[in-house]
Coordinates of C-alpha atoms and ligand atoms in Angstrom, one line a residue:
X1 CA 116.9 99.7 117.5
X2 CA 117.4 102.6 119.8
X3 CA 118.0 102.0 123.5
X4 CA 114.8 103.8 124.4
X5 CA 112.9 101.5 122.1
X6 CA 114.5 98.4 123.6
X7 CA 113.1 99.4 127.0
X8 CA 109.6 100.0 125.8
X9 CA 107.2 97.3 126.9
X10 CA 104.8 96.3 124.2
X11 CA 101.3 97.1 125.4
X12 CA 97.9 96.7 123.8
X13 CA 94.5 97.3 125.3
X14 CA 91.8 94.6 125.5
X15 CA 89.7 96.6 123.1
X16 CA 92.5 96.9 120.6
X17 CA 93.2 93.1 121.0
X18 CA 89.7 92.3 120.1
X19 CA 89.6 94.8 117.3
X20 CA 92.8 93.6 115.8
X21 CA 91.8 90.0 115.8
X22 CA 88.4 90.8 114.4
X23 CA 90.1 92.9 111.7
X24 CA 92.2 89.9 110.8
X25 CA 89.2 87.6 110.8
X26 CA 87.4 89.9 108.4
X27 CA 90.4 89.8 106.0
X28 CA 90.7 86.1 106.4
X29 CA 87.0 85.8 105.5
X30 CA 87.7 87.8 102.4
X31 CA 90.8 85.9 101.6
X32 CA 89.2 82.4 101.8
X33 CA 85.5 82.5 102.7
X34 CA 84.3 79.4 104.6
X35 CA 87.7 78.3 105.8
X36 CA 87.3 79.4 109.4
X37 CA 83.8 77.9 109.7
X38 CA 85.0 74.5 108.3
X39 CA 88.1 74.5 110.5
X40 CA 86.1 75.4 113.7
X41 CA 83.5 72.8 112.8
X42 CA 86.1 70.1 112.4
X43 CA 87.7 70.9 115.7
X44 CA 84.3 70.9 117.5
X45 CA 83.7 67.5 116.0
X46 CA 87.0 66.2 117.1
X47 CA 86.3 67.4 120.7
X48 CA 82.9 65.7 120.8
X49 CA 84.0 62.4 119.2
X50 CA 87.1 62.4 121.4
X51 CA 85.0 62.8 124.5
X52 CA 82.6 60.1 123.6
X53 CA 85.4 57.7 122.5
X54 CA 87.6 58.1 125.6
X55 CA 85.5 59.2 128.4
X56 CA 81.9 58.1 127.8
X57 CA 82.9 54.7 126.3
X58 CA 85.6 54.0 128.9
X59 CA 83.2 54.7 131.7
X60 CA 80.6 52.4 130.3
X61 CA 83.0 49.6 129.6
X62 CA 84.8 49.6 133.0
X63 CA 81.6 50.2 135.0
X64 CA 79.8 47.6 132.9
X65 CA 82.6 45.0 133.6
X66 CA 82.4 45.8 137.3
X67 CA 78.7 45.4 137.3
X68 CA 79.0 42.0 135.4
X69 CA 77.8 43.1 131.9
X70 CA 78.7 40.8 128.9
X71 CA 80.4 41.7 125.5
X72 CA 77.1 41.8 123.7
X73 CA 75.8 44.5 126.0
X74 CA 78.7 46.7 125.1
X75 CA 79.0 45.7 121.4
X76 CA 76.7 48.4 120.0
X77 CA 78.6 51.2 121.8
X78 CA 81.9 49.8 120.5
X79 CA 80.7 49.6 116.9
X80 CA 79.2 53.1 117.0
X81 CA 82.5 54.6 118.4
X82 CA 84.6 52.8 115.8
X83 CA 82.5 54.1 112.9
X84 CA 82.6 57.6 114.3
X85 CA 86.3 57.6 114.6
X86 CA 86.9 56.1 111.2
X87 CA 84.8 58.8 109.6
X88 CA 86.4 61.5 111.6
X89 CA 90.0 60.4 110.7
X90 CA 89.0 60.3 107.0
X91 CA 87.5 63.8 107.1
X92 CA 90.6 65.1 108.9
X93 CA 93.0 63.6 106.5
X94 CA 91.1 65.0 103.5
X95 CA 91.1 68.4 105.2
X96 CA 94.7 68.6 106.3
X97 CA 96.3 66.9 103.3
X98 CA 94.3 68.7 100.6
X99 CA 91.8 71.4 101.4
X100 CA 93.7 73.2 104.1
X101 CA 96.7 73.5 101.7
X102 CA 94.5 75.1 99.1
X103 CA 93.0 77.5 101.6
X104 CA 96.5 78.3 102.9
X105 CA 97.7 79.2 99.4
X106 CA 94.6 81.3 98.8
X107 CA 95.2 83.2 102.1
X108 CA 98.9 83.6 101.4
X109 CA 98.1 85.0 97.9
X110 CA 95.6 87.5 99.3
X111 CA 97.8 88.8 102.1
X112 CA 101.0 89.0 100.0
X113 CA 99.1 91.0 97.3
X114 CA 97.7 93.3 100.0
X115 CA 101.2 94.0 101.4
X116 CA 102.9 94.3 98.0
X117 CA 100.2 96.7 96.7
X118 CA 100.5 98.8 99.7
X119 CA 104.3 98.7 99.6
X120 CA 104.2 100.0 96.0
X121 CA 102.2 103.0 97.1
X122 CA 104.2 104.1 100.2
X123 CA 106.4 107.1 99.7
X124 CA 110.0 106.5 98.7
X125 CA 111.0 108.3 101.8
X126 CA 109.6 105.5 104.0
X127 CA 112.4 103.2 102.7
X128 CA 114.9 105.5 104.3
X129 CA 113.1 105.4 107.7
X130 CA 114.5 102.5 109.7
X131 CA 111.4 102.4 112.0
X132 CA 109.0 102.2 109.1
X133 CA 111.2 99.7 107.4
X134 CA 111.2 97.4 110.4
X135 CA 107.4 97.5 110.6
X136 CA 107.3 96.9 106.9
X137 CA 109.6 93.8 107.2
X138 CA 107.5 92.5 110.1
X139 CA 104.3 93.0 108.0
X140 CA 105.9 91.2 105.1
X141 CA 107.4 88.3 107.1
X142 CA 104.6 87.8 109.6
X143 CA 101.3 88.5 108.0
X144 CA 100.5 85.2 106.4
X145 CA 101.6 83.1 109.4
X146 CA 99.6 85.5 111.7
X147 CA 96.5 85.3 109.6
X148 CA 96.9 81.5 109.8
X149 CA 97.5 81.8 113.5
X150 CA 94.3 83.7 114.1
X151 CA 92.3 81.1 112.3
X152 CA 94.1 78.3 114.3
X153 CA 93.5 80.1 117.6
X154 CA 89.7 80.4 116.8
X155 CA 89.6 76.7 116.1
X156 CA 91.5 75.9 119.2
X157 CA 89.2 78.1 121.3
X158 CA 86.2 76.1 119.9
X159 CA 88.0 72.8 120.6
X160 CA 88.9 73.8 124.1
X161 CA 85.4 75.1 125.0
X162 CA 83.6 72.0 123.7
X163 CA 85.9 69.6 125.5
X164 CA 85.9 71.6 128.6
X165 CA 82.1 71.7 128.7
X166 CA 81.8 68.0 128.1
X167 CA 84.3 67.0 130.7
X168 CA 83.1 69.4 133.3
X169 CA 79.5 68.2 132.9
X170 CA 80.8 64.6 133.4
X171 CA 82.7 65.5 136.6
X172 CA 79.8 67.4 137.9
X173 CA 77.6 64.4 137.3
X174 CA 79.9 62.1 139.2
X175 CA 81.2 64.3 142.1
X176 CA 81.2 68.2 141.9
X177 CA 84.1 68.3 144.4
X178 CA 86.5 67.4 141.6
X179 CA 85.7 70.7 139.9
X180 CA 87.7 72.4 142.6
X181 CA 90.9 70.9 141.2
X182 CA 90.3 73.0 138.1
X183 CA 91.3 76.1 140.0
X184 CA 95.0 74.9 140.2
X185 CA 95.8 75.2 136.5
X186 CA 94.2 78.7 136.5
X187 CA 97.1 79.8 138.6
X188 CA 99.5 78.9 135.8
X189 CA 97.7 81.4 133.5
X190 CA 99.6 84.2 135.3
X191 CA 102.8 82.7 134.1
X192 CA 101.6 82.0 130.6
X193 CA 100.8 85.7 130.3
X194 CA 104.3 86.6 131.5
X195 CA 105.9 84.1 129.2
X196 CA 104.1 85.4 126.1
X197 CA 105.1 89.0 126.9
X198 CA 108.7 88.0 127.3
X199 CA 108.6 86.1 124.0
X200 CA 107.2 89.1 122.2
X201 CA 109.8 91.4 123.7
X202 CA 112.5 89.0 122.7
X203 CA 111.2 88.9 119.1
X204 CA 110.9 92.6 118.9
X205 CA 114.5 93.1 120.0
X206 CA 115.9 90.6 117.6
X207 CA 114.1 91.9 114.4
X208 CA 116.7 94.6 113.7
X209 CA 119.6 92.2 114.3
X210 CA 118.0 89.6 112.1
X211 CA 117.7 92.2 109.4
X212 CA 121.4 93.0 109.8
X213 CA 122.4 89.3 109.6
X214 CA 120.1 88.9 106.6
X215 CA 121.8 91.8 104.8
X216 CA 125.2 90.4 105.5
X217 CA 124.1 86.9 104.2
X218 CA 122.8 88.5 101.1
X219 CA 126.1 90.3 100.4
X220 CA 127.8 86.9 100.6
X221 CA 125.6 85.1 98.1
X222 CA 124.2 87.7 95.8
X223 CA 126.0 88.2 92.5
X224 CA 125.7 92.0 92.9
X225 CA 128.4 92.0 95.5
X226 CA 130.4 89.1 94.3
X227 CA 133.3 91.1 92.8
X228 CA 133.7 93.5 95.7
X229 CA 133.6 90.6 98.1
X230 CA 136.4 88.8 96.3
X231 CA 138.6 91.7 95.4
X232 CA 138.5 93.7 98.6
X233 CA 138.5 93.3 102.4
X234 CA 134.9 94.4 102.7
X235 CA 133.9 90.9 103.7
X236 CA 135.8 91.4 106.9
X237 CA 133.7 94.5 107.7
X238 CA 130.6 92.4 106.8
X239 CA 131.8 89.5 108.9
X240 CA 132.3 91.9 111.8
X241 CA 128.8 93.3 111.5
X242 CA 127.5 89.7 111.3
X243 CA 129.4 88.8 114.5
X244 CA 128.1 91.9 116.3
X245 CA 124.6 91.1 115.3
X246 CA 125.0 87.5 116.5
X247 CA 126.5 88.8 119.8
X248 CA 123.6 91.2 120.3
X249 CA 121.1 88.4 119.6
X250 CA 122.9 86.2 122.1
X251 CA 122.6 89.0 124.7
X252 CA 118.9 89.1 124.1
X253 CA 118.6 85.4 124.5
X254 CA 120.6 85.7 127.7
X255 CA 118.3 88.5 128.9
X256 CA 115.1 86.6 128.3
X257 CA 116.1 82.9 128.3
X258 CA 116.1 82.3 132.0
X259 CA 112.9 84.2 132.5
X260 CA 111.1 82.2 129.8
X261 CA 112.5 78.9 131.2
X262 CA 111.3 79.8 134.7
X263 CA 107.8 80.6 133.5
X264 CA 107.7 77.5 131.4
X265 CA 108.8 75.4 134.4
X266 CA 106.1 76.9 136.7
X267 CA 103.4 76.4 134.0
X268 CA 104.2 72.7 133.6
X269 CA 104.5 72.1 137.4
X270 CA 101.0 73.6 138.1
X271 CA 99.4 72.0 135.1
X272 CA 101.0 68.5 135.2
X273 CA 102.0 67.8 138.8
X274 CA 99.7 69.5 141.2
X275 CA 96.4 69.1 139.3
X276 CA 97.0 65.6 138.2
X277 CA 98.4 64.2 141.4
X278 CA 96.0 66.0 143.7
X279 CA 92.9 64.7 141.8
X280 CA 94.3 61.2 141.5
X281 CA 94.8 60.9 145.3
X282 CA 91.3 62.1 145.9
X283 CA 89.8 59.8 143.3
X284 CA 91.6 56.7 144.5
X285 CA 90.6 57.6 148.1
X286 CA 86.9 57.8 147.1
X287 CA 87.1 54.5 145.2
X288 CA 89.1 52.4 147.6
X289 CA 88.4 53.9 151.0
X290 CA 84.9 55.3 150.9
X291 CA 83.6 53.3 148.0
X292 CA 81.6 56.3 146.8
X293 CA 82.5 55.9 143.1
X294 CA 82.9 53.0 140.7
X295 CA 86.2 51.9 139.1
X296 CA 85.1 53.3 135.7
X297 CA 84.1 56.6 137.3
X298 CA 87.5 56.8 139.0
X299 CA 89.3 56.2 135.7
X300 CA 87.3 58.8 133.8
X301 CA 87.6 61.3 136.6
X302 CA 91.4 61.1 136.4
X303 CA 91.2 61.4 132.6
X304 CA 88.7 64.2 132.7
X305 CA 90.8 66.2 135.2
X306 CA 93.9 65.9 133.1
X307 CA 91.9 66.9 130.0
X308 CA 90.3 69.8 131.9
X309 CA 93.6 71.1 133.2
X310 CA 94.9 70.9 129.6
X311 CA 91.8 72.6 128.4
X312 CA 92.1 75.5 130.9
X313 CA 95.7 76.1 130.2
X314 CA 95.0 75.5 126.5
X315 CA 92.3 78.2 126.5
X316 CA 94.5 80.6 128.5
X317 CA 97.3 79.9 126.1
X318 CA 94.9 80.6 123.2
X319 CA 93.7 83.8 124.8
X320 CA 97.2 85.1 125.2
X321 CA 98.0 84.0 121.7
X322 CA 95.2 86.3 120.6
X323 CA 96.9 89.0 122.4
X324 CA 100.2 88.1 120.8
X325 CA 98.5 88.1 117.4
X326 CA 97.1 91.5 118.2
X327 CA 100.6 93.0 118.7
X328 CA 101.7 91.7 115.4
X329 CA 98.5 92.7 113.6
X330 CA 99.1 96.2 115.1
X331 CA 102.3 96.5 112.9
X332 CA 100.4 95.2 110.0
X333 CA 97.6 97.7 110.5
X334 CA 100.1 100.5 111.0
X335 CA 101.5 99.6 107.6
X336 CA 98.1 99.3 105.9
X337 CA 96.8 102.5 107.4
X338 CA 99.9 104.5 106.4
X339 CA 98.7 107.3 104.2
X340 CA 101.3 108.2 101.6
X341 CA 102.1 111.9 101.7
X342 CA 102.2 111.8 97.9
X343 CA 98.7 110.9 96.9
X344 CA 95.8 112.2 94.8
X345 CA 93.8 115.2 96.0
X346 CA 90.1 114.7 96.3
X347 CA 89.5 115.9 92.8
X348 CA 92.2 115.7 90.2
X349 CA 92.6 117.5 86.9
X350 CA 92.6 115.7 83.6
X351 CA 96.2 115.3 82.4
X352 CA 97.5 118.1 80.2
X353 CA 100.4 118.3 77.9
X354 CA 102.8 121.2 77.9
X355 CA 106.0 122.5 79.5
X356 CA 107.4 121.1 82.7
X357 CA 108.4 124.0 84.9
X358 CA 110.1 124.1 88.3
X359 CA 109.2 127.4 89.9
X360 CA 111.5 128.4 92.8
X361 CA 111.7 124.8 94.0
X362 CA 113.5 124.0 97.3
X363 CA 113.8 120.6 98.8
X364 CA 115.0 119.1 102.1
X365 CA 115.2 115.4 102.8
X366 CA 113.5 114.3 106.1
X367 CA 115.9 114.7 108.9
X368 CA 118.5 116.6 106.8
X369 CA 119.9 119.8 108.3
X370 CA 119.9 121.8 105.1
X371 CA 118.1 122.0 101.8
X372 CA 119.4 119.7 99.0
X373 CA 117.9 121.9 96.4
X374 CA 117.6 125.7 96.7
X375 CA 115.3 128.0 94.7
X376 CA 115.5 126.1 91.5
X377 CA 114.0 127.5 88.3
X378 CA 114.0 125.0 85.4
X379 CA 111.9 124.8 82.3
X380 CA 111.7 121.8 80.0
X381 CA 109.5 122.7 77.0
X382 CA 107.2 120.1 75.5
X383 CA 109.7 119.1 72.9
X384 CA 112.9 120.3 74.4
X385 CA 116.0 118.4 75.3
X386 CA 117.4 119.4 78.6
X387 CA 120.7 118.4 80.2
X388 CA 121.3 118.5 83.9
X389 CA 125.0 118.6 84.7
X390 CA 127.2 119.0 87.7
X391 CA 129.5 117.2 90.1
X392 CA 128.4 114.3 92.3
X393 CA 126.1 115.4 95.1
X394 CA 125.0 118.6 93.2
X395 CA 121.4 117.5 93.5
X396 CA 120.7 116.2 89.9
X397 CA 119.1 112.9 90.9
X398 CA 117.0 114.6 93.6
X399 CA 115.7 117.0 91.0
X400 CA 114.7 114.0 88.8
X401 CA 112.9 112.4 91.8
X402 CA 110.9 115.6 92.3
X403 CA 110.1 115.8 88.6
X404 CA 108.7 112.2 88.8
X405 CA 106.8 113.1 92.0
X406 CA 108.6 110.5 94.1
X407 CA 109.0 113.5 96.5
X408 CA 107.2 116.8 96.7
X409 CA 109.1 120.1 96.9
X410 CA 109.5 121.6 100.4
X411 CA 109.0 125.0 98.8
X412 CA 107.9 126.3 95.4
X413 CA 106.0 124.2 92.9
X414 CA 106.3 122.2 89.7
X415 CA 103.9 122.7 86.9
X416 CA 103.0 120.7 83.8
X417 CA 101.0 122.4 81.1
X418 CA 100.5 125.3 83.6
X419 CA 98.9 123.3 86.4
X420 CA 100.5 122.3 89.6
X421 CA 101.5 118.6 89.3
X422 CA 99.9 117.9 92.7
X423 CA 96.6 118.6 91.1
X424 CA 97.0 115.6 88.7
X425 CA 96.5 112.0 89.5
X426 CA 99.9 110.6 90.7
X427 CA 99.5 107.5 88.6
X428 CA 98.5 109.4 85.4
X429 CA 101.2 112.0 86.0
X430 CA 103.9 109.4 86.4
X431 CA 102.7 107.5 83.3
X432 CA 103.5 110.5 81.2
X433 CA 107.2 109.9 81.9
X434 CA 109.5 107.1 80.9
X435 CA 112.5 107.1 83.3
X436 CA 115.7 105.1 83.2
X437 CA 118.0 105.1 86.1
X438 CA 121.7 104.2 86.6
X439 CA 120.9 101.4 89.0
X440 CA 118.6 99.5 86.7
X441 CA 118.0 95.9 87.9
X442 CA 117.7 93.1 85.5
X443 CA 114.8 90.8 86.3
X444 CA 115.1 87.0 86.0
X445 CA 112.7 87.1 83.0
X446 CA 112.9 87.2 79.2
X447 CA 114.7 90.0 77.3
X448 CA 111.3 91.3 76.1
X449 CA 109.8 91.5 79.5
X450 CA 112.8 93.3 80.8
X451 CA 112.5 95.8 78.0
X452 CA 108.7 96.3 78.2
X453 CA 108.6 96.1 82.0
X454 CA 105.0 94.7 81.7
X455 CA 103.4 91.5 80.5
X456 CA 103.8 90.8 76.7
X457 CA 100.9 91.6 74.4
X458 CA 100.3 90.8 70.8
X459 CA 102.4 92.9 68.5
X460 CA 105.0 93.6 71.1
X461 CA 107.8 91.8 69.3
X462 CA 108.2 94.6 66.8
X463 CA 108.2 97.2 69.6
X464 CA 110.9 95.3 71.4
X465 CA 113.0 94.8 68.3
X466 CA 112.9 98.5 67.4
X467 CA 113.7 99.6 71.0
X468 CA 116.7 97.3 71.1
X469 CA 117.9 98.6 67.8
X470 CA 117.7 102.2 69.0
X471 CA 119.4 101.6 72.3
X472 CA 122.2 99.7 70.6
X473 CA 121.4 96.3 72.3
X474 CA 120.0 94.5 69.2
X475 CA 123.3 92.9 68.1
X476 CA 123.9 91.4 71.5
X477 CA 120.3 90.1 71.8
X478 CA 120.5 88.5 68.3
X479 CA 123.5 86.5 69.5
X480 CA 121.5 85.0 72.3
X481 CA 120.1 81.5 71.8
X482 CA 116.5 82.5 71.9
X483 CA 116.7 86.1 70.9
X484 CA 114.2 88.3 72.7
X485 CA 112.8 85.2 74.5
X486 CA 116.1 84.5 76.1
X487 CA 116.0 84.4 79.9
X488 CA 118.3 86.8 81.7
X489 CA 120.4 85.9 84.7
X490 CA 121.1 82.3 85.8
X491 CA 119.0 82.5 89.0
X492 CA 116.4 80.1 87.6
X493 CA 117.8 79.0 84.3
X494 CA 121.3 77.5 84.0
X495 CA 121.3 78.6 80.4
X496 CA 120.3 82.1 81.2
X497 CA 122.3 85.0 79.9
X498 CA 124.4 87.2 82.1
X499 CA 124.9 90.7 80.6
X500 CA 127.8 93.1 81.2
X501 CA 127.2 96.5 82.8
X502 CA 127.1 98.3 79.5
X503 CA 124.8 95.7 77.9
X504 CA 122.5 95.9 80.9
X505 CA 122.3 99.7 80.5
X506 CA 121.5 99.4 76.8
X507 CA 118.7 97.1 77.7
X508 CA 117.4 99.5 80.4
X509 CA 117.5 102.4 77.9
X510 CA 115.6 100.3 75.4
X511 CA 112.6 100.6 77.8
X512 CA 112.5 104.3 77.1
X513 CA 112.0 103.6 73.4
X514 CA 109.0 101.3 74.0
X515 CA 106.3 103.9 74.5
X516 CA 105.3 107.4 73.6
X517 CA 105.7 109.6 76.5
X518 CA 105.4 113.3 77.2
X519 CA 108.9 113.2 78.7
X520 CA 111.8 110.9 78.9
X521 CA 114.1 111.1 81.9
X522 CA 117.5 109.5 81.8
X523 CA 119.3 109.6 85.1
X524 CA 122.9 108.6 84.2
X525 CA 121.9 105.3 82.6
X526 CA 125.0 105.5 80.3
X527 CA 127.8 105.4 82.8
X528 CA 128.9 102.0 81.8
X529 CA 128.8 102.7 78.0
X530 CA 131.9 103.8 76.1
X531 CA 131.8 107.5 74.9
X532 CA 130.9 106.5 71.3
X533 CA 128.1 104.1 72.3
X534 CA 126.8 106.8 74.7
X535 CA 126.9 109.5 71.9
X536 CA 125.1 107.1 69.5
X537 CA 122.5 106.3 72.1
X538 CA 121.7 110.0 72.9
X539 CA 121.6 110.7 69.2
X540 CA 119.0 107.9 68.7
X541 CA 117.1 109.0 71.7
X542 CA 117.0 112.6 70.5
X543 CA 115.6 111.5 67.2
X544 CA 113.1 109.1 68.9
X545 CA 112.0 111.9 71.2
X546 CA 111.3 114.3 68.4
X547 CA 107.8 114.9 69.8
X548 CA 108.5 114.6 73.5
X549 CA 110.6 116.4 76.1
X550 CA 113.8 114.8 77.3
X551 CA 115.7 115.5 80.5
X552 CA 119.0 113.7 81.0
X553 CA 121.8 113.6 83.4
X554 CA 125.2 112.5 82.2
X555 CA 128.6 112.8 83.7
X556 CA 130.1 113.0 80.3
X557 CA 129.4 116.3 78.7
X558 CA 129.6 115.0 75.1
X559 CA 125.9 114.3 75.4
X560 CA 125.1 117.8 76.8
X561 CA 126.2 119.3 73.5
X562 CA 123.0 118.0 72.0
X563 CA 120.7 119.6 74.5
X564 CA 118.6 122.7 73.7
X565 CA 119.5 124.0 77.2
X566 CA 121.9 122.9 79.9
X567 CA 121.5 123.5 83.6
X568 CA 124.7 123.4 85.6
X569 CA 124.1 122.6 89.2
X570 CA 126.3 123.1 92.2
X571 CA 125.4 122.5 95.9
X572 CA 121.7 122.3 95.0
X573 CA 121.6 125.5 93.0
X574 CA 121.5 126.3 89.3
X575 CA 124.7 128.2 88.7
X576 CA 124.7 128.3 84.9
X577 CA 122.0 128.0 82.2
X578 CA 122.3 128.1 78.4
X579 CA 123.2 126.1 75.3
X580 CA 126.5 124.4 75.0
X581 CA 127.8 127.3 72.8
X582 CA 126.5 130.0 75.2
X583 CA 128.1 128.3 78.2
X584 CA 131.4 127.8 76.5
X585 CA 131.4 131.4 75.5
X586 CA 130.6 132.3 79.1
X587 CA 133.8 130.5 80.1
X588 CA 132.5 129.6 83.5
X589 CA 132.3 126.3 85.4
X590 CA 130.6 124.3 82.6
X591 CA 133.3 125.4 80.1
X592 CA 136.0 124.4 82.6
X593 CA 134.4 121.0 83.2
X594 CA 133.9 120.5 79.5
X595 CA 137.5 121.3 78.7
X596 CA 138.8 118.9 81.3
X597 CA 136.9 116.1 79.6
X598 CA 137.7 117.4 76.1
X599 CA 140.2 114.7 75.1
X600 CA 137.5 112.1 75.3
X601 CA 135.5 113.9 72.6
X602 CA 138.2 114.4 70.0
X603 CA 137.3 111.0 68.6
X604 CA 133.7 112.1 68.2
X605 CA 134.7 115.3 66.4
X606 CA 132.7 117.5 68.8
X607 CA 133.5 121.2 68.5
X608 CA 134.6 122.9 71.7
X609 CA 133.5 126.3 70.6
Ligands
ADP701 P1 123.7 114.0 92.3 O1 122.6 113.2 91.5 O2 123.9 115.4 91.7 O3 124.9 113.2 92.5 P2 121.9 113.7 94.6 O4 120.7 114.3 94.2 O5 122.0 112.2 94.5 O6 123.1 114.4 93.7 O7 122.3 114.1 96.1 C1 122.3 115.5 96.5 C2 122.5 115.5 98.0 O8 121.4 115.0 98.6 C3 123.7 114.8 98.4 O9 124.4 115.5 99.4 C4 123.1 113.5 99.0 O10 123.9 113.0 100.1 C5 121.8 114.0 99.5 N1 120.8 112.9 99.4 C6 120.5 112.1 98.4 N2 119.5 111.2 98.7 C7 119.3 111.4 100.0 C8 118.3 110.8 100.9 N3 117.5 109.9 100.5 N4 118.3 111.3 102.2 C9 119.1 112.3 102.6 N5 120.0 112.9 101.8 C10 120.1 112.5 100.5

């Protein structure tokens, strides 16, 4: 978090506070209709029954005793109160142990789906923006508990209002002077407000540090990092980062700790000591010295005052809690309101087939100082096989991201079938591609689900088998105990299969063989395969893609030999174009690169001419 951000005080207007809480209430109503009404009703009931059980009954019993009443005079009241409480406890237990759990799960499902759906639609660029990412993490971590918090706060408000009204009416009936004592806890509200604000600032300032700690923790326990953590000293760097984050967190606690403790102390003193002691002294005086009130009245006055002081601070606390909710909901709304830059136009064209053409395309990443791609012209015919080659950092992967419309060009345009791809529906356009990336992640699911990357349907077995055959993974899968039903990774299944890097890539590539696409894009998914396996895979892929276009990036140029056209990139520009033969004859940078790798191809019998 930047220094400037650290010093910013979170502010939210009253209007926005109300609007945010109402917004959340509306969503809560959609998530689990009826929940808030039931919860509020239960709390109102608890306040009413609590009042009658403790105040009304106590007053009648003690005053009755003082006035010489017998047990039979009070029996009906005692029975009625007992029955009411027995019923209330039963209803509460049923609600808290069963129904509220169901409602909570319903709410959690609704909100998580909302956040995940949105997360899937935001631009890829957002994940590279730390501010956005922080807000996203907050939305993800906080939303369900905040939704629940808004529901609880509404119920608390009802509870406090009902018990306040009942106790205030009682005091007024006995001696209105006692109502003056209620002003004392009001003073503590000032400190509650300050305490809540400090709490929020503290939280805001620790989010980024918690994220850093979390990242370090993940590098310690996730398998992805296990080898590097053991074989290098990177863990020291991570440990240092962790220690710094902890140190920064401690500094925040130091900055806000004393402030929060002081406010907490003042709140308690006003609420507990001044109100309670002041009223008790006055009540005892009125009972023993002036004799204006009965013993029972004296008792319930002290009780009522304590309850009222709790009720006032409880209400103030709940009001501030609404304000606190509003601040978090603001993050959530920001996230939900985010309009992806890459989205459908008002009217979209029906998908067409045809050539994929990049016309004078330039692209610059947000915040970058220069263009990553400059004036690129590339054509991939409907059934052509195109290879993108070049050294690391040349811009090949960026080019692929543009082709898949994960980013839009800064300049120039991309067309498919002669139409600008921005005129198509993003979803339909992306569906016309099958893309496999180098950093494919295996899911803790069955082999089939990993290959299909969607739920299984009838007849899928044959598709999976063929795809595995073509990608070269069939033999390995047949050795697994449950074939294509075998679970990958050992995260949830101790008998799960852990694949090697090469095997994982073959599985990832199998996905590209599962459906008919206009284009297949392979962004270096073969780096962990040996040259022969890679050659075989590309041969199979070329055959399988007889009727579709194919764009592939590979470090090893043995596969480029099969391409109808090769584009050699350097520093974001196309520097050479042609078939393998043409580029070798040209004797430029491609030929140079190819010759340097030549010894690897001898075994494959690839001609260098
Ligand atoms: P290649 O695939 O040829 O290795 P890339 O397309 O991955 O090259 O990267 C091209 C250039 O763009 C590199 O200089 C890289 O640092 C930069 N780059 C890649 N991704 C991003 C990003 N998300 N934000 C900023 N710069 C990026």
